[in-house]
C-alpha positions as MATLAB code, in Angstrom:
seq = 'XXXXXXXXXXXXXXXXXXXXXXXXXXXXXXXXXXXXXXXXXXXXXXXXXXXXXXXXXXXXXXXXXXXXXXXXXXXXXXXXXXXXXXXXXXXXXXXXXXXXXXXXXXXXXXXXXXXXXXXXXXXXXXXXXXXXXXXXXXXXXXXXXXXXXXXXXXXXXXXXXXXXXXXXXXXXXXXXXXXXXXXXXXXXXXXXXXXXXXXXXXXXXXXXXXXXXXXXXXXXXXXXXXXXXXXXXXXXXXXXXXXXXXXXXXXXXXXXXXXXXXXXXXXXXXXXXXXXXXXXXXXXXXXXXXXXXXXXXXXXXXXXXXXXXXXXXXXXXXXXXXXXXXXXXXXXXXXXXXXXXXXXXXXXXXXXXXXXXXXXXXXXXXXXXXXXXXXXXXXXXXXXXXXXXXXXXXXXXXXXXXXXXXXXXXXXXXXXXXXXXXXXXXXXXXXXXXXXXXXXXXXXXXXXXXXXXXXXXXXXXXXXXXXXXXXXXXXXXXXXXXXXXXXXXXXXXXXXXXXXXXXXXXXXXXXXXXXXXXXXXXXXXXX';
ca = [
      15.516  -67.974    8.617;
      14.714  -64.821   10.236;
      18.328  -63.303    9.330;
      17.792  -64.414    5.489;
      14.009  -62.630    5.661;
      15.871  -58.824    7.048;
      18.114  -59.329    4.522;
      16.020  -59.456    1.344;
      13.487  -56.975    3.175;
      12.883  -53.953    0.876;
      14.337  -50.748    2.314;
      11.527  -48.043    2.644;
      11.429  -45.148    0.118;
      12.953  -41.850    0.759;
      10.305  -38.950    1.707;
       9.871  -37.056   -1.501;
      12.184  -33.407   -0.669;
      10.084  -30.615    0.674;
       9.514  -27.807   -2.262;
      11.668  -24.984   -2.444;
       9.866  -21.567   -2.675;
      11.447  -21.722   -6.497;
       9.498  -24.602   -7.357;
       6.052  -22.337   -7.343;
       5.153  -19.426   -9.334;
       6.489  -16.590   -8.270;
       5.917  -12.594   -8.553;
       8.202  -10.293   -7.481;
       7.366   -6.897   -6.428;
       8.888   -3.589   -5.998;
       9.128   -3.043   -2.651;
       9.875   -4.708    0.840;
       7.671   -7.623    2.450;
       7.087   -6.235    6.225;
       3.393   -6.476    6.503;
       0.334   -7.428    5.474;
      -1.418   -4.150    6.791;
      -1.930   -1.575    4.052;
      -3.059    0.922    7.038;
      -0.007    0.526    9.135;
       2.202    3.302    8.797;
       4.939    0.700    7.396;
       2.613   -0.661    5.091;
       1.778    2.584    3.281;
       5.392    2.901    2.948;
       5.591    0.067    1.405;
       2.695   -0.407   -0.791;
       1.715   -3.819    1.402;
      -1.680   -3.821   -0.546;
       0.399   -5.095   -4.231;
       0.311   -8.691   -1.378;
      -2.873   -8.043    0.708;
      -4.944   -6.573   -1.903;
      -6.391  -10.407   -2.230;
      -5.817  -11.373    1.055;
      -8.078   -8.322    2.669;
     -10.583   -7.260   -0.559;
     -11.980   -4.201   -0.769;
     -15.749   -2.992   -1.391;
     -14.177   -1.420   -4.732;
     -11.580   -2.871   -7.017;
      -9.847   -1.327   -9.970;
     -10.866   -2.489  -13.270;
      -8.233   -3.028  -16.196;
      -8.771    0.401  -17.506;
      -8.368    2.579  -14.277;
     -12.508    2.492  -13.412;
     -13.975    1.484   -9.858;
     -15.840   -1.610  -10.053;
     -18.593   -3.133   -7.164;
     -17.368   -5.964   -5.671;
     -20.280   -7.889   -5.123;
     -18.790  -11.074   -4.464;
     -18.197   -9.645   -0.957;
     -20.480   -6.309   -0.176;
     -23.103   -4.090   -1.758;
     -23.550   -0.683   -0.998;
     -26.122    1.869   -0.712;
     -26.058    5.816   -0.584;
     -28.661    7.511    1.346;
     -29.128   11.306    0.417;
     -29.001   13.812    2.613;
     -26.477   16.837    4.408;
     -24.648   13.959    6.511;
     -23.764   11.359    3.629;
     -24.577    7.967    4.558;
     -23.748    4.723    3.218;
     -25.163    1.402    3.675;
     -23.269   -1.720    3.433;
     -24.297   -5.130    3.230;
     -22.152   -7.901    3.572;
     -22.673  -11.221    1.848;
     -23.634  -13.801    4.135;
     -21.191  -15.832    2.801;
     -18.353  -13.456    3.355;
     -16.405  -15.583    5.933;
     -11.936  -15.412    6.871;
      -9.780  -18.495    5.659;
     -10.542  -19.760    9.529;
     -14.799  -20.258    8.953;
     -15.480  -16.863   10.885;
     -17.477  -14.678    9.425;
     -16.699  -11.188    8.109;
     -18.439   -8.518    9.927;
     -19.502   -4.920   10.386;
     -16.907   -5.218   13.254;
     -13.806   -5.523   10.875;
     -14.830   -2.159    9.198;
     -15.442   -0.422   12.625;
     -11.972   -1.784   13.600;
     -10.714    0.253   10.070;
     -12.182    2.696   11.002;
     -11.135    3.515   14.912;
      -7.429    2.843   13.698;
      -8.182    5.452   10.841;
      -9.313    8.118   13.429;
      -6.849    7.484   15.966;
      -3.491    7.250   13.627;
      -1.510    8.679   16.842;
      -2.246    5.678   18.708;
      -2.898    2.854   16.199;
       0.223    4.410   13.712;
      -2.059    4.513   11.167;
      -2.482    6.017    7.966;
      -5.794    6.625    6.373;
      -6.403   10.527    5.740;
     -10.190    9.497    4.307;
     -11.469    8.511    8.024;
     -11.205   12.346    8.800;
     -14.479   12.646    6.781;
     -16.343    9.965    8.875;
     -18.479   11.322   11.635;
     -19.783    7.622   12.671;
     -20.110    3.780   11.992;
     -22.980    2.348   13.116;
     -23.783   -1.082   13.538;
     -24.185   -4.213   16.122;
     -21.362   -7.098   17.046;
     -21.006   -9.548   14.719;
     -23.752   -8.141   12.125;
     -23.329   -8.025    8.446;
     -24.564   -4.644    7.826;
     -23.991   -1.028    9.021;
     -23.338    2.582    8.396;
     -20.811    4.963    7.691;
     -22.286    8.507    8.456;
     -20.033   11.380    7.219;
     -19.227   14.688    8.307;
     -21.960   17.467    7.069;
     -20.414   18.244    2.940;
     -18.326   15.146    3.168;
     -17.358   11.743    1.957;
     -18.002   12.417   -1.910;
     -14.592   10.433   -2.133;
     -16.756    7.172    0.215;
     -15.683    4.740   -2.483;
     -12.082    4.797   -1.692;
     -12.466    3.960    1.914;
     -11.903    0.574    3.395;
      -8.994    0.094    0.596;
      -7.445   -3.668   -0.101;
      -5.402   -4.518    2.590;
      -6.723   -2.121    5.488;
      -9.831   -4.395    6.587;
      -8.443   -6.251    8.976;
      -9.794   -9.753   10.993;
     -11.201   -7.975   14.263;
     -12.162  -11.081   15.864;
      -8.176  -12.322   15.434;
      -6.852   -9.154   17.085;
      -9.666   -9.600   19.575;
      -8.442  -13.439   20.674;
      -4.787  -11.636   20.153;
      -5.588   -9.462   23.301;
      -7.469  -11.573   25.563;
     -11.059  -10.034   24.821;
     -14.180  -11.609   23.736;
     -16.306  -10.065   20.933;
     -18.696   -8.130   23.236;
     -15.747   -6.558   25.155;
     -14.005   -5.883   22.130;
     -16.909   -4.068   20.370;
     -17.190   -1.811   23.727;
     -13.112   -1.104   23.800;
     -13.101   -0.288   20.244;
     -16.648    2.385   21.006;
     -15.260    3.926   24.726;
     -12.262    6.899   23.650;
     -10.711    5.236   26.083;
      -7.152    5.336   25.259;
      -6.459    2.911   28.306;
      -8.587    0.505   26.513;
      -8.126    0.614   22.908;
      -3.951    0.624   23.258;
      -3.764   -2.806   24.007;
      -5.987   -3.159   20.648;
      -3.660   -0.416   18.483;
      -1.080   -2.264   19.176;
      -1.801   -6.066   17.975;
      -3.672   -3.781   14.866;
      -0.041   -2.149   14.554;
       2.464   -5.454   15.198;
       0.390   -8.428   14.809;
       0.577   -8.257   10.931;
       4.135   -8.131   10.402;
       5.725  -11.096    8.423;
       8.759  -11.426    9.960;
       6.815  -12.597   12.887;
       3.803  -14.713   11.180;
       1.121  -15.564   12.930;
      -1.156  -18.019   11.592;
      -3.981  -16.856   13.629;
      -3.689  -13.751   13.084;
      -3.276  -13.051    9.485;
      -6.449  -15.336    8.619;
      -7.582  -14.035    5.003;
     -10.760  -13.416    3.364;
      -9.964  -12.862   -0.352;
      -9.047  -15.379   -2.952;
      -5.768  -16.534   -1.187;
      -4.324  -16.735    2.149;
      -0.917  -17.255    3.671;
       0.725  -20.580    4.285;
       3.920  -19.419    5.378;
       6.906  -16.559    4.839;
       9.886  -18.110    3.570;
      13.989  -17.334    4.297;
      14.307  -14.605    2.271;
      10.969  -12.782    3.045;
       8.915  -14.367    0.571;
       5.510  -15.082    1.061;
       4.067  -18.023    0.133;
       0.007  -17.886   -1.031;
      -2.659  -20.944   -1.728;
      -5.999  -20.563   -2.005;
      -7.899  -20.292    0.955;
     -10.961  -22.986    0.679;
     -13.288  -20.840    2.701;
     -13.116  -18.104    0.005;
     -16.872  -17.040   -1.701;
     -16.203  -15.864   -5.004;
     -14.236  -17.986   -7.453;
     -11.269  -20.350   -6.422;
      -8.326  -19.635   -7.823;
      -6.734  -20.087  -11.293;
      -3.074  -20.503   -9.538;
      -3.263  -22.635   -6.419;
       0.138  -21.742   -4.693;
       2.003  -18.941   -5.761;
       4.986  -16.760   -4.027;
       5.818  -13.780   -3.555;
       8.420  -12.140   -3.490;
      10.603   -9.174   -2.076;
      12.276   -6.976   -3.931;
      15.067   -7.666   -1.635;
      15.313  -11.211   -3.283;
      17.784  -12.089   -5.781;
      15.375  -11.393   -9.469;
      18.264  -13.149  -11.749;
      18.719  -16.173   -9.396;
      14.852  -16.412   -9.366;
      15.170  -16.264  -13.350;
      17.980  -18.539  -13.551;
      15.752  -21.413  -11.321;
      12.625  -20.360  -13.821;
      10.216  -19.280  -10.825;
       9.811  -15.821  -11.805;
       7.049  -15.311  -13.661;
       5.449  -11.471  -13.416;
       7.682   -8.653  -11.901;
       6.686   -5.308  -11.443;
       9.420   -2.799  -11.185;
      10.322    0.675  -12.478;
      13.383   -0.087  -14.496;
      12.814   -0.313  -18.577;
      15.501   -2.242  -18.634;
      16.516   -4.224  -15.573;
      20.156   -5.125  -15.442;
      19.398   -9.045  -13.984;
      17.084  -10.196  -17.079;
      18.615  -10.914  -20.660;
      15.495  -10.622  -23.176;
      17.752  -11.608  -25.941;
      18.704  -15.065  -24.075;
      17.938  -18.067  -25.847;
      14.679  -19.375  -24.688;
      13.833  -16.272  -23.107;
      10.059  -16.270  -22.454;
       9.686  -12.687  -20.755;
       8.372   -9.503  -22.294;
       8.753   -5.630  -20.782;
       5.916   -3.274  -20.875;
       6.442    0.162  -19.207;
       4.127    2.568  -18.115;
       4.180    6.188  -16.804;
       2.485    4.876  -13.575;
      -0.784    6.413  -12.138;
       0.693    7.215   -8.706;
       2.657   10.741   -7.621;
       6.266    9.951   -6.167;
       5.836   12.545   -3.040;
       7.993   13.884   -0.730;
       5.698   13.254    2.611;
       7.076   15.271    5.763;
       7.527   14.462    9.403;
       4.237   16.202   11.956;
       6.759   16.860   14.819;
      10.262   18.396   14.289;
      10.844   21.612   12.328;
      10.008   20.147    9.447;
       6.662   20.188   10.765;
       6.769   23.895   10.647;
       4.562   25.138    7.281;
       6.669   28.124    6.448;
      10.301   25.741    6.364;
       8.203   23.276    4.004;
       7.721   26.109    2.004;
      11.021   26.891    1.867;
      11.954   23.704    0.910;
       9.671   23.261   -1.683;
      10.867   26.675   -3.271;
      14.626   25.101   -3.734;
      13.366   21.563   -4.758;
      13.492   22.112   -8.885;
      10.840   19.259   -9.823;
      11.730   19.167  -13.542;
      15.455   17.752  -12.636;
      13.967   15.219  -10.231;
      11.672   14.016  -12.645;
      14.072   13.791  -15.637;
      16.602   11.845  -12.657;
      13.758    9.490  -11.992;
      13.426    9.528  -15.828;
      17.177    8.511  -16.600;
      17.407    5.510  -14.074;
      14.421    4.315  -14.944;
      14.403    3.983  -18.738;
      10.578    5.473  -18.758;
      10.019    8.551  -19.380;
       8.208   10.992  -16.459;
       6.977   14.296  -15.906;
       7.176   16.470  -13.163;
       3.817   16.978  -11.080;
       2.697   19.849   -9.047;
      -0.835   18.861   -8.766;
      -2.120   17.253   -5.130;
      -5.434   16.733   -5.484;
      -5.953   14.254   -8.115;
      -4.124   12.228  -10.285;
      -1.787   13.637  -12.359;
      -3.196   11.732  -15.760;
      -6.965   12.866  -14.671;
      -8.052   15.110  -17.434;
      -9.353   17.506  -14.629;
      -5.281   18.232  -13.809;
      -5.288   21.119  -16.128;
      -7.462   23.159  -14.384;
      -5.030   23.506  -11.650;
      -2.504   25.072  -13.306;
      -2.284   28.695  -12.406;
      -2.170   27.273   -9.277;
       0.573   25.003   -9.507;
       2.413   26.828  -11.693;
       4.194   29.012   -9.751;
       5.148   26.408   -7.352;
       7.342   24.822  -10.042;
       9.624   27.012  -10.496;
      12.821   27.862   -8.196;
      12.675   30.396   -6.251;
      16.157   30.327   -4.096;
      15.406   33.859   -2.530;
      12.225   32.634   -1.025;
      14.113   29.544    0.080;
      16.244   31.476    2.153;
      13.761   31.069    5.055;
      15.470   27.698    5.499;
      18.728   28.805    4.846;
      21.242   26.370    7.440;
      18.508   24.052    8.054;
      19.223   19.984    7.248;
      16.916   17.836    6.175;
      16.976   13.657    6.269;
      15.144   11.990    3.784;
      14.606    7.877    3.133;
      12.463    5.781    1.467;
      11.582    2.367    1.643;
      14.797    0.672    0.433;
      17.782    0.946   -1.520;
      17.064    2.286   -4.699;
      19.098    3.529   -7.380;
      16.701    5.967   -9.409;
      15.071    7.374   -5.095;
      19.009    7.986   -4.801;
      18.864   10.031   -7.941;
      15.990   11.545   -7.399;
      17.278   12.611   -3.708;
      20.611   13.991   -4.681;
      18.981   15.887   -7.185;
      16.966   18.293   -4.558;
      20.298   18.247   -3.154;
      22.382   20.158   -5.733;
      19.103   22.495   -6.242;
      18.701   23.327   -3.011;
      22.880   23.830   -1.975;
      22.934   27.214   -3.630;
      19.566   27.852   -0.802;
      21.924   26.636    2.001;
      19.216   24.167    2.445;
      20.866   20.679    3.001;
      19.595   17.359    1.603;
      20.628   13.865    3.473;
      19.576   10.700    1.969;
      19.140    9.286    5.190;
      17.638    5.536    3.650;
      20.530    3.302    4.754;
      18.626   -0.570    4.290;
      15.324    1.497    4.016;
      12.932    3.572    6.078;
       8.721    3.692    6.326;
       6.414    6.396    7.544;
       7.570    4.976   11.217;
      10.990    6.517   10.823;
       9.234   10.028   10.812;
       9.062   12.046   13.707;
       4.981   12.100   14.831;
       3.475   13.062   18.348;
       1.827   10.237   19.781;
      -0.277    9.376   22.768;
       1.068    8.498   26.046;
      -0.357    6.277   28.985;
      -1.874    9.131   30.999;
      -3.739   10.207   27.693;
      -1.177   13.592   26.893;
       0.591   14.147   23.468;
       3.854   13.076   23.283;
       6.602   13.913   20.498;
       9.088   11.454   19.462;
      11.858   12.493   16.824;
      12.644   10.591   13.775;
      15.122    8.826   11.688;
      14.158   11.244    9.391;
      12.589   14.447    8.546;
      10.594   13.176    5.071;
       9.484    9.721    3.273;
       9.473    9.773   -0.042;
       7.409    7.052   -2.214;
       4.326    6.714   -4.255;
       1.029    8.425   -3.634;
      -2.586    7.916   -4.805;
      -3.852   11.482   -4.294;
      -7.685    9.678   -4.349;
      -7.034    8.173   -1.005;
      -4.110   10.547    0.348;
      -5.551   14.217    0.859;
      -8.606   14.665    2.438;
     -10.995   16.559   -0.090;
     -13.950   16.183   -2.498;
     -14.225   14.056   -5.156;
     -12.193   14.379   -8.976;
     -15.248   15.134  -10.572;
     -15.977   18.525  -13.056;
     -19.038   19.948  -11.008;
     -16.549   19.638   -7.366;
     -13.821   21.594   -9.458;
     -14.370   24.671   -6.897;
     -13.731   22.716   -3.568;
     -10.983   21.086   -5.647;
      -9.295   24.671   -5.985;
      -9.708   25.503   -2.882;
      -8.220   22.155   -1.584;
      -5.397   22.418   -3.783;
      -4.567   25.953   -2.709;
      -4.600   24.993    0.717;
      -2.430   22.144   -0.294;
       0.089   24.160   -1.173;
       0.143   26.424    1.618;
      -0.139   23.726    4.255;
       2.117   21.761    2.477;
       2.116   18.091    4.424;
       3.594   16.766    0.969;
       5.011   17.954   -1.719;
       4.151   15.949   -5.148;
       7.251   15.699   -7.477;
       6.993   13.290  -10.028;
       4.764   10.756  -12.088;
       5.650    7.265  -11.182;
       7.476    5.101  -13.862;
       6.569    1.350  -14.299;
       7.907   -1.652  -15.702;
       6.340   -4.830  -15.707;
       8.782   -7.731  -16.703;
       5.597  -10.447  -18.019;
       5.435  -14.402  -18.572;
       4.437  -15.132  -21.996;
       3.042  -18.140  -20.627;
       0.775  -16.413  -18.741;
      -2.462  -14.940  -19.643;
      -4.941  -12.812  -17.809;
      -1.863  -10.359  -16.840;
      -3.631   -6.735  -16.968;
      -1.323   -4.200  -16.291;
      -2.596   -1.746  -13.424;
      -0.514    0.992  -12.554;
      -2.666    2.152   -8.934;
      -1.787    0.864   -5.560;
      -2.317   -2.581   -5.899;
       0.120   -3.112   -8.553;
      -0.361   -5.617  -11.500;
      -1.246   -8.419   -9.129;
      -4.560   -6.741   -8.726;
      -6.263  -10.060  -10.438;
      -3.869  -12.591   -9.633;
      -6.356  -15.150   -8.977;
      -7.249  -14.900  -12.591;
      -3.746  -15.606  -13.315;
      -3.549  -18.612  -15.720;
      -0.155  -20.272  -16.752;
       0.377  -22.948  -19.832;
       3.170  -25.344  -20.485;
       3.982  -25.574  -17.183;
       6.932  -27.074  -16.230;
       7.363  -29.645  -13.840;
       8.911  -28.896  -10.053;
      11.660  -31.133  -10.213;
      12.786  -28.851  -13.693;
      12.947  -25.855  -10.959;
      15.715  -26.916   -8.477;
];
């Protein structure tokens, strides 16, 4: 009896298969995955705030045609008049991280010691030169960012998306409570704060997630990072302002394979530079993708090492005498499909109307000059970027053949990519004296917003003076040389609405909690 009651016994189900990464909506982007920190030297390299723009919000956000809009959701802010600039900032009190802890003035004076100490944190966030102080108490939701005397017109660009960071994370991350955080982060006590520079530096990274760590407190936070670097977002509950539209979505690495991504119908938005990207057929039947290109809002720059001899001002120079801008931009403009012009302006963007006024200053730069590039003449120079890339290639072996005939010698020195790590930089060592430790390479070249990358007033008509002046020093300091607009291409879901195309640093995935699809298909349609 008990033989004939196994045998007719119904055999239990089969767990339903875990879902793939491919079963979710994805977005691809245009550069590397490495971290989550838009500060870290790694992450300006490679533009980390396109994924933690809505992971870490900032006070600011771009609006869909290029203007700065509040973002209230999360803080109000308050300018006090005076010589020394202040601003006040008010957090909501419902401003909390994806773990229940609450955002605090402490995450902004955590920005901004790793902002004024780039040697030690391996930071980069020019702005914090301009801040003389942050005031404010542990744990409070308001405080105050004092500026240096004539500084800080440009206050609305600091604390960008993805360079907030959970302080109270990094403080559990190095053994400290809040209090003794708070006084680590206040003593110039290099001693103290390493320990502190260093989870800031490493304890983002995604090849290495940590849970605890990268807690979130915009619109989505991360679940988990995937095989092939991809990042996999839901929306984090604790969030304050609106849920979002799209509850899981991936993204992923430009590394990843975009036509076998196509092919299992989980790309959805990729943003890109090519016009016409060899891995997606438009005219394929069922095709539901559009292209829109763009002559981006960022400056592809050639950013140099501090320490080496490229560090020297007068071999820049040199350099930037050989480098013939209009054949690098027309390279970038061949591989790309979208058509670029060459930039010579630093201190704002190169579509701002203002740009104009700068040209007897830039003009001269612009042209070759191989006699005055003889300065150089038998010196080498290595540059990368952040990964293989067929129009950077171009662009690189262009300053190549115009700077041969200066007996200046260009290396494209990327390999499987470089950041702003691979440069050579003095540092700080343990007993507190500058060290110098050589590079990979000698420059970085990538995308820069000049609103948040030189340290200057603000791209208004009544600053146009100090703007000169900044620009002419620009040129004779040299720290970067600008070379190019940036092209854009933006490969678009018809079945998705609410895409607005942003150009800036965070990429069109600037409102991707807004993101809406229709006729969705189901999962098991994916694999």
């Amino acid at each position: 009896m008990v033989a004939s009651l196994v045998a007719c016994s119904t055999p239990e189900p089969e767990p339903a298969p875990e879902p793939k990464s491919t079963d979710y909506f994805g977005y691809q982007i245009n550069n590397p995955l490495l971290t989550t920190n838009a500060a870290a030297n790694d992450g300006v390299a490679t533009n980390a705030q396109v994924l933690s723009g809505r992971l870490y919000p900032a006070p600011f956000v771009p609006g869909p045609s290029g203007q700065t809009i509040p973002n209230s959701d999360l803080v109000t802010t308050q300018m006090l008049p005076g010589a020394n600039r202040q601003v006040i900032y008010t957090l909501s009190a419902d401003a909390v991280f994806s773990d229940g802890k609450h955002v605090t003035c402490s995450d902004y004076l955590l920005a901004y010691e790793a902002g004024s100490n780039p040697e030690l944190f391996g930071s980069h966030l020019p702005l914090m030169e301009q801040v003389e102080k942050v005031t404010c108490l542990p744990g409070a939701k308001q405080f105050t960012v004092v500026f240096k005397e004539g500084e800080g017109s440009r206050w609305r660009e600091l604390f960008g998306p993805g360079t907030v960071l959970p302080a109270h994370a990094v403080a559990k991350k190095v053994g400290m409570d809040s209090t003794a955080f708070f006084e680590a982060l206040q003593s110039d006590d290099p001693d103290q704060i390493r320990p502190i520079a260093e989870a800031w530096r490493n304890g983002f990274t995604l090849d290495e997630f940590d849970p605890e760590m990268q807690v979130s407190f915009g619109p989505f936070r991360i679940e988990s990072v995937g095989d092939e670097g991809e990042v996999k977002l839901v929306s984090n509950e604790h969030y304050y302002g609106d849920q979002p539209s799209i509850e899981t979505l991936v993204v992923w690495p430009s590394t990843a394979d975009s036509k076998e991504l196509v092919d299992k119908k989980a790309l959805r938005i990729a943003d890109g530079s090519a016009a016409e990207p060899q891995w997606l057929d438009l005219n394929a039947e069922g095709s539901p993708y559009d292209i829109e290109t763009s002559v981006g809002e960022l400056t592809d720059t050639l950013r140099f090492e501090n320490a080496g001899e490229w560090a020297d001002q007068d071999a820049r120079q040199a350099l930037a005498k050989c480098i013939d801008p209009n054949t690098v931009a027309g390279e970038s403009s061949r591989v790309s499909g979208v058509d670029v012009r060459p930039v010579g302006v630093h201190v704002v963007k190169h579509n701002d109307p203002l740009a104009r006024h700068f040209q007897d200053i830039v003009g001269p730069h612009m042209a070759v000059d191989h006699e005055g590039a003889e300065k150089a003449r038998g010196m080498e120079i290595k540059v990368g970027y952040s990964r293989e890339d067929e129009r950077k290639a171009a662009m690189v072996e262009a300053m190549r053949v115009s700077c041969e005939p200066s007996g200046i010698t260009v290396i494209d020195a990327t390999e499987e990519g470089k950041t702003l790590d691979d440069l050579g930089k003095t540092g700080i060592g343990e007993w507190g004296e500058e060290t110098v430790e050589d590079g990979s390479i000698d420059a970085f070249l990538g995308a820069v917003d000049p609103m948040v990358e030189y340290n200057t007033v603000d791209a208004r008509a009544n600053e146009m003076e100090k703007l000169r002046e900044a620009e002419e020093k620009l040129w004779e300091e040299l720290p970067a040389i600008p070379l190019a607009a940036q092209p854009r291409a933006f490969v678009i879901d018809r079945n998705v609405s609410n895409v607005v195309v942003y150009t800036g640093a965070a990429g069109i995935g600037w409102n991707m909690d807004r993101w809406q699809v229709a006729n969705e298909e189901p999962a098991s349609e994916n694999e």
